[in-house]
């Protein structure tokens, strides 16, 4: 009897015997019956399918398809993807410490992290990765290259790269290192002694980073605090609890988890003395603010401890646990929903009910319930955290989007760095008119064409006119309008000058001061930050927003 036949016989015997044992419980029988069917299907594929079956890929496809019918956060994590999962949960991984991007069929270094292997070895933004440990990267995606760059800390790595201005490929040898991504990207004091902390994650030790940053700022006599949670996708629940504890009294509930297994239901309380009960605080949120970020902001809102400015948050009120599986694989599974102090759950999508096409829908407004903050203000469940002051999300102009996606601002920053050894600190560095003129000159031989919405509509009008046989009568007018649109586009570099200046400032600053410099440079002209400063410097307005009459 060969090995495969023996395996299938054992599976059949196992399922058969257990099925006989479990027939008293219809539900258990249904589970085991379907497991046996799955086993039978796979056996027949293995024995009879015309081509060789790749077992690992086939089973993973089946697992992924099964889990997709639940929610997006319940996933199977094979051993090969554990490093990527560590980045999300712990904020660390074994690698060289650099972001990368795909462009024109190749993968490039985007931004090395300060003091990590890529930076120490001398890799620069714009370096084209040709080989990794002798393996050609041609035709590989960013995911493929990322997998090759990652590995166990302490293992050696050799990169062959192509660099602008250097005739021959360059080789760099380095050791992979445990890369720890900072949760607090930037902390500093803005105008009027208003402090600012940008929090980009809730990985391990996030609360310690936040506490250290806050205490350092507090020692400088700050009068208010801005906590920037925009596009913070969350992370570890306990880190959010620890942060809430810094600003509300000891022994208060922060978040409760409720799921199927009653023994796992738990309420998390503040356990330490707070750092500050009085300092005015503003949270900045966006549609990308999710999970632990919503616990932090939502609990502070429920205790009337902070004003929230920006956009309604994402609405992820689900909690996941990571369970170990055989062969070093893992499973992240949604085990409960979380509820913040007012009693509300911010979960916006009802994955338990789907339409005829299998799509999960948002919880309708008619089913949303009102809850009360500590001071009696009405807040609602079912659709994220609603700000006290809602601002429209800023978007880029067509020309700015084109300059970014075609990497022209990126390339200009690289050229500027090659020719300029140092610049002023991020706060004081400005894009002068001369420097902006240099950028326009740089664009002279570059392609950055884009189609405006007006041009798209004009094309559609031309198509419809042709279908309805009106084109001959109105073609002159259409051509004239097309020419006017092209002429208007030529003025876009001037019309959107301030926006493009800001993008140039952020990109250039990052070449000298890395991620921290980019974050600090991004504050210049940030309308949401400026609104937060305005609120914090007007105590009456701040208090009104936190009162029953404020909304």
Coordinates of C-alpha atoms in Angstrom, one line a residue:
X1 CA 0.0 0.0 0.0
X2 CA 1.5 3.3 -1.0
X3 CA 1.8 6.3 1.3
X4 CA -1.0 8.4 -0.3
X5 CA -3.4 5.5 -0.2
X6 CA -2.6 4.9 3.5
X7 CA -3.2 8.6 4.3
X8 CA -6.6 8.6 2.6
X9 CA -7.5 5.4 4.4
X10 CA -6.6 6.8 7.7
X11 CA -8.6 10.0 7.0
X12 CA -11.6 7.8 6.0
X13 CA -11.3 5.7 9.1
X14 CA -10.9 8.7 11.4
X15 CA -13.9 10.6 9.9
X16 CA -15.9 7.4 9.8
X17 CA -15.3 6.5 13.4
X18 CA -15.8 10.0 14.7
X19 CA -19.0 10.3 12.6
X20 CA -20.5 7.2 14.2
X21 CA -19.6 8.6 17.6
X22 CA -21.1 12.0 16.9
X23 CA -24.4 11.1 15.2
X24 CA -26.2 12.1 18.4
X25 CA -25.4 15.7 17.7
X26 CA -26.8 16.7 14.3
X27 CA -24.7 19.9 14.1
X28 CA -21.4 18.0 14.7
X29 CA -22.5 15.3 12.2
X30 CA -23.0 18.0 9.6
X31 CA -19.5 19.4 10.2
X32 CA -17.9 16.0 10.0
X33 CA -19.9 14.9 7.0
X34 CA -18.6 18.0 5.0
X35 CA -15.1 17.4 6.2
X36 CA -15.3 13.9 4.8
X37 CA -16.7 15.2 1.5
X38 CA -13.8 17.7 1.3
X39 CA -11.4 14.8 1.9
X40 CA -13.0 12.7 -0.8
X41 CA -12.9 15.5 -3.3
X42 CA -9.2 16.2 -2.6
X43 CA -8.4 12.4 -2.8
X44 CA -10.1 12.1 -6.2
X45 CA -8.2 15.2 -7.5
X46 CA -4.9 13.8 -6.3
X47 CA -5.5 10.4 -7.8
X48 CA -7.3 11.2 -11.0
X49 CA -6.7 14.8 -12.2
X50 CA -4.9 15.0 -15.5
X51 CA -2.1 17.2 -14.3
X52 CA 0.0 17.1 -11.1
X53 CA -1.9 18.8 -8.3
X54 CA 0.1 21.4 -6.2
X55 CA -1.3 20.3 -2.8
X56 CA -0.2 23.4 -0.8
X57 CA -1.6 25.9 -3.3
X58 CA -4.8 23.9 -3.7
X59 CA -5.5 23.7 0.1
X60 CA -4.6 27.3 0.7
X61 CA -7.0 28.4 -2.1
X62 CA -9.7 26.4 -0.4
X63 CA -9.0 27.8 3.0
X64 CA -8.8 31.4 1.7
X65 CA -12.1 31.0 -0.2
X66 CA -13.8 29.6 2.9
X67 CA -12.6 32.4 5.2
X68 CA -13.6 35.1 2.7
X69 CA -17.3 34.2 3.4
X70 CA -16.8 35.5 7.0
X71 CA -15.0 38.8 7.4
X72 CA -11.8 40.3 5.9
X73 CA -9.9 39.9 9.2
X74 CA -10.3 36.2 9.7
X75 CA -7.3 34.8 7.7
X76 CA -5.0 31.8 7.4
X77 CA -1.3 32.7 7.7
X78 CA 1.0 30.1 6.3
X79 CA 4.6 29.8 7.6
X80 CA 6.0 31.7 4.6
X81 CA 3.9 34.8 5.5
X82 CA 4.7 34.9 9.2
X83 CA 7.3 37.7 8.7
X84 CA 4.7 39.9 7.0
X85 CA 2.3 39.2 9.9
X86 CA 4.9 40.2 12.5
X87 CA 5.2 43.6 10.8
X88 CA 1.5 44.2 11.3
X89 CA 1.3 43.0 14.9
X90 CA 4.8 43.7 16.4
X91 CA 6.0 46.4 14.0
X92 CA 9.2 44.5 13.4
X93 CA 10.7 42.1 10.9
X94 CA 14.0 40.8 9.7
X95 CA 15.2 42.8 6.7
X96 CA 17.2 45.8 5.5
X97 CA 14.9 48.6 6.6
X98 CA 13.6 50.3 3.5
X99 CA 10.5 50.8 1.5
X100 CA 10.5 49.8 -2.2
X101 CA 8.4 50.5 -5.3
X102 CA 7.7 49.1 -8.7
X103 CA 8.3 51.3 -11.8
X104 CA 8.7 50.5 -15.5
X105 CA 9.3 46.8 -15.0
X106 CA 11.8 47.1 -12.1
X107 CA 11.9 47.5 -8.3
X108 CA 13.6 50.5 -6.7
X109 CA 14.6 51.7 -3.3
X110 CA 12.0 54.3 -2.1
X111 CA 13.1 55.4 1.3
X112 CA 15.7 53.7 3.6
X113 CA 14.9 53.9 7.4
X114 CA 17.5 55.9 9.3
X115 CA 20.2 53.8 11.0
X116 CA 19.1 50.5 9.6
X117 CA 21.1 48.2 7.2
X118 CA 20.0 49.9 3.9
X119 CA 20.9 53.3 5.2
X120 CA 24.2 52.2 6.9
X121 CA 25.2 50.4 3.7
X122 CA 24.7 53.5 1.6
X123 CA 21.6 52.6 -0.4
X124 CA 19.8 55.7 -1.8
X125 CA 16.2 56.4 -2.9
X126 CA 16.1 55.7 -6.7
X127 CA 18.6 52.8 -6.6
X128 CA 17.3 50.2 -9.0
X129 CA 17.6 46.6 -7.5
X130 CA 19.2 44.3 -10.1
X131 CA 20.1 41.2 -8.0
X132 CA 19.6 39.9 -4.5
X133 CA 22.1 37.4 -3.4
X134 CA 22.9 36.8 -7.0
X135 CA 19.2 36.2 -8.0
X136 CA 18.0 38.4 -10.9
X137 CA 15.0 40.6 -10.0
X138 CA 14.0 41.2 -13.6
X139 CA 10.2 40.6 -13.9
X140 CA 9.7 40.3 -10.2
X141 CA 7.0 42.2 -8.4
X142 CA 7.5 44.3 -5.2
X143 CA 6.0 41.4 -3.2
X144 CA 8.6 39.0 -4.7
X145 CA 11.5 41.4 -4.0
X146 CA 10.2 42.1 -0.5
X147 CA 10.2 38.4 0.3
X148 CA 13.8 38.1 -0.9
X149 CA 14.9 41.1 1.2
X150 CA 13.3 39.7 4.3
X151 CA 14.7 37.0 6.4
X152 CA 16.1 36.0 9.8
X153 CA 18.0 38.8 11.5
X154 CA 21.8 38.3 11.3
X155 CA 21.8 36.6 7.9
X156 CA 23.8 38.1 5.1
X157 CA 22.5 39.8 2.1
X158 CA 24.1 41.2 -1.1
X159 CA 22.4 43.6 -3.4
X160 CA 23.5 44.6 -6.8
X161 CA 22.0 48.0 -7.8
X162 CA 22.0 50.4 -10.7
X163 CA 22.4 54.1 -9.7
X164 CA 22.0 57.2 -11.8
X165 CA 25.3 58.9 -12.5
X166 CA 27.3 55.7 -12.0
X167 CA 28.4 53.7 -15.1
X168 CA 28.7 50.3 -13.5
X169 CA 26.4 48.3 -11.2
X170 CA 27.2 48.7 -7.5
X171 CA 27.3 45.9 -4.9
X172 CA 26.3 46.3 -1.3
X173 CA 26.8 43.7 1.5
X174 CA 24.9 43.9 4.7
X175 CA 23.4 41.8 7.5
X176 CA 19.6 41.7 7.9
X177 CA 18.5 43.2 11.2
X178 CA 15.4 43.1 13.3
X179 CA 13.5 46.2 12.0
X180 CA 11.4 47.9 14.5
X181 CA 9.1 50.5 13.0
X182 CA 8.4 53.5 15.3
X183 CA 4.7 54.0 16.2
X184 CA 5.4 57.7 17.0
X185 CA 6.7 59.1 13.8
X186 CA 7.0 62.7 15.0
X187 CA 6.4 64.7 18.2
X188 CA 7.0 68.4 18.6
X189 CA 5.7 71.8 19.6
X190 CA 3.8 73.9 17.0
X191 CA 2.8 77.5 17.4
X192 CA 1.2 78.9 20.6
X193 CA 2.8 76.0 22.7
X194 CA 0.5 73.4 21.2
X195 CA 2.1 70.0 21.1
X196 CA 1.6 67.5 18.3
X197 CA 2.1 63.7 18.3
X198 CA 1.7 61.7 15.1
X199 CA 0.9 58.1 16.0
X200 CA 1.1 55.7 13.0
X201 CA 0.5 52.4 14.7
X202 CA -0.4 50.4 17.8
X203 CA 2.3 47.7 17.7
X204 CA 4.1 46.5 20.7
X205 CA 5.4 49.3 23.0
X206 CA 3.3 51.9 21.2
X207 CA 2.0 53.2 24.6
X208 CA 5.5 53.6 25.9
X209 CA 6.6 55.5 22.9
X210 CA 3.5 57.8 23.2
X211 CA 4.1 58.3 27.0
X212 CA 7.7 59.2 26.5
X213 CA 6.9 61.7 23.8
X214 CA 4.0 63.3 25.8
X215 CA 6.1 63.6 29.0
X216 CA 8.9 65.2 27.1
X217 CA 6.5 67.7 25.5
X218 CA 4.7 68.4 28.8
X219 CA 8.0 69.3 30.5
X220 CA 8.3 72.2 28.0
X221 CA 5.1 73.8 29.2
X222 CA 2.6 72.9 26.5
X223 CA -0.9 74.4 26.5
X224 CA -2.7 71.8 24.4
X225 CA -2.1 68.5 22.6
X226 CA -2.9 67.3 19.1
X227 CA -2.9 63.5 18.5
X228 CA -2.9 62.7 14.8
X229 CA -4.5 59.3 14.1
X230 CA -5.2 59.9 10.5
X231 CA -4.7 56.7 8.4
X232 CA -3.7 54.8 11.6
X233 CA -5.1 51.3 10.9
X234 CA -4.8 50.2 14.6
X235 CA -3.1 47.2 16.1
X236 CA -2.9 45.9 19.7
X237 CA -5.9 46.6 21.9
X238 CA -4.0 46.8 25.2
X239 CA -1.8 49.6 23.8
X240 CA -4.9 51.7 23.2
X241 CA -6.1 51.0 26.7
X242 CA -2.7 52.1 28.1
X243 CA -3.0 55.4 26.2
X244 CA -6.5 56.2 27.3
X245 CA -5.2 55.6 30.9
X246 CA -2.8 58.5 30.5
X247 CA -5.7 61.0 30.3
X248 CA -8.6 59.6 32.4
X249 CA -8.9 58.5 36.0
X250 CA -7.8 55.1 37.4
X251 CA -10.4 52.2 37.5
X252 CA -12.5 53.3 34.6
X253 CA -13.7 51.0 31.8
X254 CA -12.0 51.6 28.4
X255 CA -13.3 48.8 26.2
X256 CA -15.3 45.6 26.6
X257 CA -15.0 42.5 24.3
X258 CA -18.1 40.3 23.7
X259 CA -18.1 37.1 21.6
X260 CA -19.4 33.6 21.4
X261 CA -17.1 32.2 24.1
X262 CA -18.3 33.8 27.3
X263 CA -15.1 32.9 29.2
X264 CA -13.2 35.1 26.8
X265 CA -15.4 38.2 27.3
X266 CA -13.5 40.8 29.1
X267 CA -13.6 44.5 30.2
X268 CA -10.4 46.4 30.2
X269 CA -10.0 49.1 32.9
X270 CA -7.5 51.9 33.4
X271 CA -5.1 50.5 36.1
X272 CA -2.7 53.4 36.7
X273 CA -2.7 57.0 37.9
X274 CA -3.2 59.3 34.8
X275 CA -0.5 61.6 33.5
X276 CA -2.7 64.5 32.9
X277 CA -6.5 65.1 33.5
X278 CA -6.6 68.7 32.4
X279 CA -4.7 69.4 29.2
X280 CA -7.0 70.2 26.3
X281 CA -6.7 67.5 23.6
X282 CA -7.7 67.3 19.9
X283 CA -7.7 64.0 18.0
X284 CA -7.4 64.0 14.2
X285 CA -9.2 61.2 12.4
X286 CA -9.8 60.1 8.8
X287 CA -11.6 57.3 7.0
X288 CA -8.4 55.3 7.5
X289 CA -8.5 55.6 11.3
X290 CA -9.5 52.1 12.4
X291 CA -9.5 49.5 15.2
X292 CA -7.3 50.4 18.1
X293 CA -7.2 54.0 16.9
X294 CA -11.0 54.1 17.2
X295 CA -10.8 52.6 20.7
X296 CA -8.4 55.4 21.7
X297 CA -10.3 58.2 20.1
X298 CA -13.8 56.8 20.9
X299 CA -13.1 56.3 24.6
X300 CA -11.7 59.8 24.9
X301 CA -14.8 61.1 23.2
X302 CA -17.1 59.0 25.5
X303 CA -15.4 60.6 28.6
X304 CA -15.7 64.1 27.0
X305 CA -11.9 64.2 27.3
X306 CA -11.0 65.2 23.7
X307 CA -12.5 67.0 20.7
X308 CA -12.3 65.0 17.4
X309 CA -11.6 66.8 14.1
X310 CA -11.5 65.4 10.6
X311 CA -13.5 62.6 8.9
X312 CA -15.6 59.8 10.4
X313 CA -13.4 56.9 11.2
X314 CA -13.4 53.5 9.4
X315 CA -15.7 51.6 11.7
X316 CA -13.9 48.4 12.6
X317 CA -15.3 47.1 15.9
X318 CA -14.1 43.5 15.6
X319 CA -11.4 41.9 17.7
X320 CA -9.0 39.2 16.4
X321 CA -7.0 36.5 18.2
X322 CA -4.0 34.7 16.7
X323 CA -4.1 31.0 17.1
X324 CA -1.2 28.6 16.4
X325 CA -1.8 25.8 13.8
X326 CA 0.3 22.9 12.8
X327 CA 3.5 23.3 10.8
X328 CA 4.3 26.8 12.1
X329 CA 1.2 28.3 10.5
X330 CA -1.3 30.5 12.2
X331 CA -4.8 31.7 12.0
X332 CA -6.1 35.2 12.8
X333 CA -9.7 34.8 13.7
X334 CA -12.4 37.3 14.7
X335 CA -13.5 36.3 18.2
X336 CA -15.6 39.2 19.4
X337 CA -16.8 42.8 19.0
X338 CA -15.5 45.6 21.2
X339 CA -17.7 48.2 23.0
X340 CA -16.3 51.5 24.2
X341 CA -17.3 53.2 27.5
X342 CA -20.7 54.6 26.3
X343 CA -21.7 51.1 25.4
X344 CA -21.6 51.6 21.6
X345 CA -19.8 49.4 19.0
X346 CA -18.3 51.3 16.1
X347 CA -18.5 48.4 13.7
X348 CA -19.9 49.7 10.4
X349 CA -20.2 46.6 8.3
X350 CA -22.6 43.7 9.1
X351 CA -20.7 40.6 7.9
X352 CA -23.3 38.3 9.4
X353 CA -25.9 39.3 6.8
X354 CA -25.3 39.6 3.1
X355 CA -27.3 40.4 0.0
X356 CA -28.2 38.1 -2.9
X357 CA -24.7 38.6 -4.4
X358 CA -23.0 37.7 -1.1
X359 CA -22.0 41.3 -0.4
X360 CA -21.9 42.5 3.2
X361 CA -23.5 45.9 3.6
X362 CA -23.2 48.9 6.0
X363 CA -25.5 49.0 9.0
X364 CA -28.4 51.3 7.9
X365 CA -29.0 54.5 9.8
X366 CA -32.4 53.3 10.9
X367 CA -30.7 50.6 13.0
X368 CA -28.1 52.8 14.6
X369 CA -28.6 53.5 18.3
X370 CA -27.9 56.6 20.3
X371 CA -25.7 56.4 23.4
X372 CA -24.5 59.0 25.9
X373 CA -21.1 60.3 26.7
X374 CA -20.2 61.0 30.4
X375 CA -21.4 64.5 30.0
X376 CA -24.7 63.6 28.3
X377 CA -23.8 64.2 24.6
X378 CA -25.4 61.9 22.0
X379 CA -23.1 59.5 20.1
X380 CA -24.1 56.7 17.8
X381 CA -23.0 53.2 17.1
X382 CA -22.7 51.4 13.8
X383 CA -20.5 53.7 11.7
X384 CA -17.1 54.6 13.2
X385 CA -16.4 57.6 15.3
X386 CA -18.1 60.8 14.3
X387 CA -16.0 64.0 14.7
X388 CA -17.2 67.0 16.6
X389 CA -15.8 69.1 13.7
X390 CA -16.1 67.3 10.3
X391 CA -13.8 68.5 7.6
X392 CA -13.7 67.4 4.0
X393 CA -10.8 65.1 3.2
X394 CA -8.2 67.0 1.1
X395 CA -7.5 65.6 -2.4
X396 CA -4.7 66.2 -4.9
X397 CA -5.2 68.0 -8.1
X398 CA -4.8 66.0 -11.4
X399 CA -1.4 67.5 -12.0
X400 CA -0.1 66.7 -8.5
X401 CA -1.4 63.2 -8.8
X402 CA 0.3 62.8 -12.1
X403 CA 3.6 64.2 -10.8
X404 CA 3.5 61.7 -7.9
X405 CA 2.5 58.6 -9.8
X406 CA 5.0 59.2 -12.5
X407 CA 7.7 59.6 -9.8
X408 CA 8.8 63.1 -11.1
X409 CA 8.7 64.7 -7.7
X410 CA 10.6 61.7 -6.4
X411 CA 13.2 62.0 -9.2
X412 CA 13.7 65.7 -8.7
X413 CA 14.2 65.2 -4.9
X414 CA 17.0 62.6 -5.8
X415 CA 18.6 65.0 -8.2
X416 CA 18.4 67.9 -5.6
X417 CA 20.1 65.7 -3.0
X418 CA 22.9 64.8 -5.3
X419 CA 23.7 68.4 -5.8
X420 CA 22.9 69.8 -2.4
X421 CA 24.8 68.4 0.6
X422 CA 22.5 69.8 3.3
X423 CA 19.4 71.9 3.9
X424 CA 17.7 73.8 6.7
X425 CA 15.7 71.7 9.2
X426 CA 12.2 70.6 8.1
X427 CA 10.4 73.5 9.8
X428 CA 12.5 76.2 8.2
X429 CA 13.2 74.6 4.7
X430 CA 11.1 76.3 2.0
X431 CA 10.7 75.8 -1.7
X432 CA 11.7 79.1 -3.1
X433 CA 10.5 80.6 -6.3
X434 CA 13.9 79.8 -7.8
X435 CA 13.8 76.2 -6.7
X436 CA 10.2 75.8 -8.1
X437 CA 11.4 77.3 -11.4
X438 CA 14.2 74.7 -11.4
X439 CA 11.6 72.0 -11.0
X440 CA 9.6 73.3 -13.9
X441 CA 12.8 73.3 -16.0
X442 CA 13.4 69.7 -14.9
X443 CA 9.9 68.8 -16.2
X444 CA 10.6 70.2 -19.7
X445 CA 11.6 66.9 -21.2
X446 CA 9.4 64.7 -19.0
X447 CA 6.1 63.1 -19.8
X448 CA 3.4 63.9 -17.2
X449 CA 0.3 64.0 -19.2
X450 CA -3.1 63.4 -17.5
X451 CA -6.7 63.6 -18.4
X452 CA -8.9 66.0 -16.5
X453 CA -12.5 65.2 -15.7
X454 CA -13.5 67.9 -18.2
X455 CA -11.6 66.1 -20.9
X456 CA -13.2 62.8 -20.0
X457 CA -16.6 64.4 -20.2
X458 CA -15.8 66.0 -23.5
X459 CA -14.7 62.7 -25.0
X460 CA -18.0 61.2 -23.8
X461 CA -19.9 64.1 -25.5
X462 CA -18.0 63.5 -28.7
X463 CA -18.9 59.8 -28.6
X464 CA -22.6 60.5 -28.0
X465 CA -22.7 63.2 -30.6
X466 CA -21.3 60.7 -33.1
X467 CA -23.8 58.1 -32.2
X468 CA -26.7 60.6 -32.6
X469 CA -25.3 62.1 -35.8
X470 CA -24.7 65.5 -34.3
X471 CA -20.9 65.5 -34.6
X472 CA -20.7 67.2 -38.0
X473 CA -22.8 70.1 -36.8
X474 CA -20.9 70.7 -33.5
X475 CA -17.4 69.5 -34.3
X476 CA -15.9 73.0 -34.5
X477 CA -17.3 73.9 -31.1
X478 CA -15.9 70.6 -29.7
X479 CA -12.5 71.2 -31.2
X480 CA -12.4 74.8 -29.8
X481 CA -13.4 73.5 -26.3
X482 CA -10.7 70.8 -26.5
X483 CA -8.1 73.4 -27.4
X484 CA -9.2 75.7 -24.5
X485 CA -8.9 72.8 -22.1
X486 CA -5.4 72.0 -23.3
X487 CA -4.4 75.7 -22.8
X488 CA -5.9 75.7 -19.3
X489 CA -3.8 72.6 -18.4
X490 CA -0.6 74.4 -19.3
X491 CA -1.4 76.8 -16.4
X492 CA -1.8 74.0 -13.9
X493 CA 1.8 74.2 -12.7
X494 CA 1.1 77.8 -11.8
X495 CA -2.5 77.3 -10.6
X496 CA -1.5 74.5 -8.2
X497 CA 1.8 75.9 -7.3
X498 CA 1.3 75.8 -3.5
X499 CA 0.2 72.3 -3.5
X500 CA 3.1 71.1 -5.6
X501 CA 5.5 73.2 -3.4
X502 CA 4.3 71.2 -0.4
X503 CA 4.8 67.9 -2.0
X504 CA 8.3 68.9 -3.1
X505 CA 9.1 70.0 0.4
X506 CA 8.0 66.7 2.0
X507 CA 9.9 64.6 -0.6
X508 CA 13.1 66.7 -0.4
X509 CA 13.1 66.9 3.3
X510 CA 12.8 63.1 3.6
X511 CA 16.2 62.8 1.8
X512 CA 17.9 64.5 4.6
X513 CA 15.7 63.8 7.7
X514 CA 14.0 60.5 6.7
X515 CA 10.5 59.6 7.9
X516 CA 10.6 62.0 10.9
X517 CA 11.5 64.9 8.6
X518 CA 8.7 64.0 6.1
X519 CA 6.2 64.0 8.9
X520 CA 7.3 67.3 10.2
X521 CA 7.4 68.9 6.8
X522 CA 3.8 67.7 6.1
X523 CA 2.5 69.9 8.9
X524 CA 3.2 73.0 6.9
X525 CA -0.1 74.3 5.6
X526 CA -2.1 71.3 7.0
X527 CA -5.6 72.7 7.3
X528 CA -6.8 70.1 9.7
X529 CA -3.8 70.7 12.1
X530 CA -4.4 74.4 11.8
X531 CA -8.1 74.0 12.7
X532 CA -7.0 71.9 15.8
X533 CA -4.6 74.7 16.9
X534 CA -7.5 77.2 16.5
X535 CA -9.8 75.1 18.7
X536 CA -7.1 74.5 21.3
X537 CA -6.2 78.2 21.6
X538 CA -9.9 79.2 22.2
X539 CA -10.9 77.5 25.5
X540 CA -14.6 78.6 25.2
X541 CA -15.0 77.0 21.8
X542 CA -13.2 73.9 23.0
X543 CA -15.5 73.5 26.1
X544 CA -18.6 74.2 24.1
X545 CA -17.7 71.3 21.7
X546 CA -17.5 69.0 24.7
X547 CA -20.8 70.2 26.2
X548 CA -24.4 69.2 25.4
X549 CA -24.8 72.4 23.4
X550 CA -21.7 71.8 21.3
X551 CA -23.2 69.5 18.6

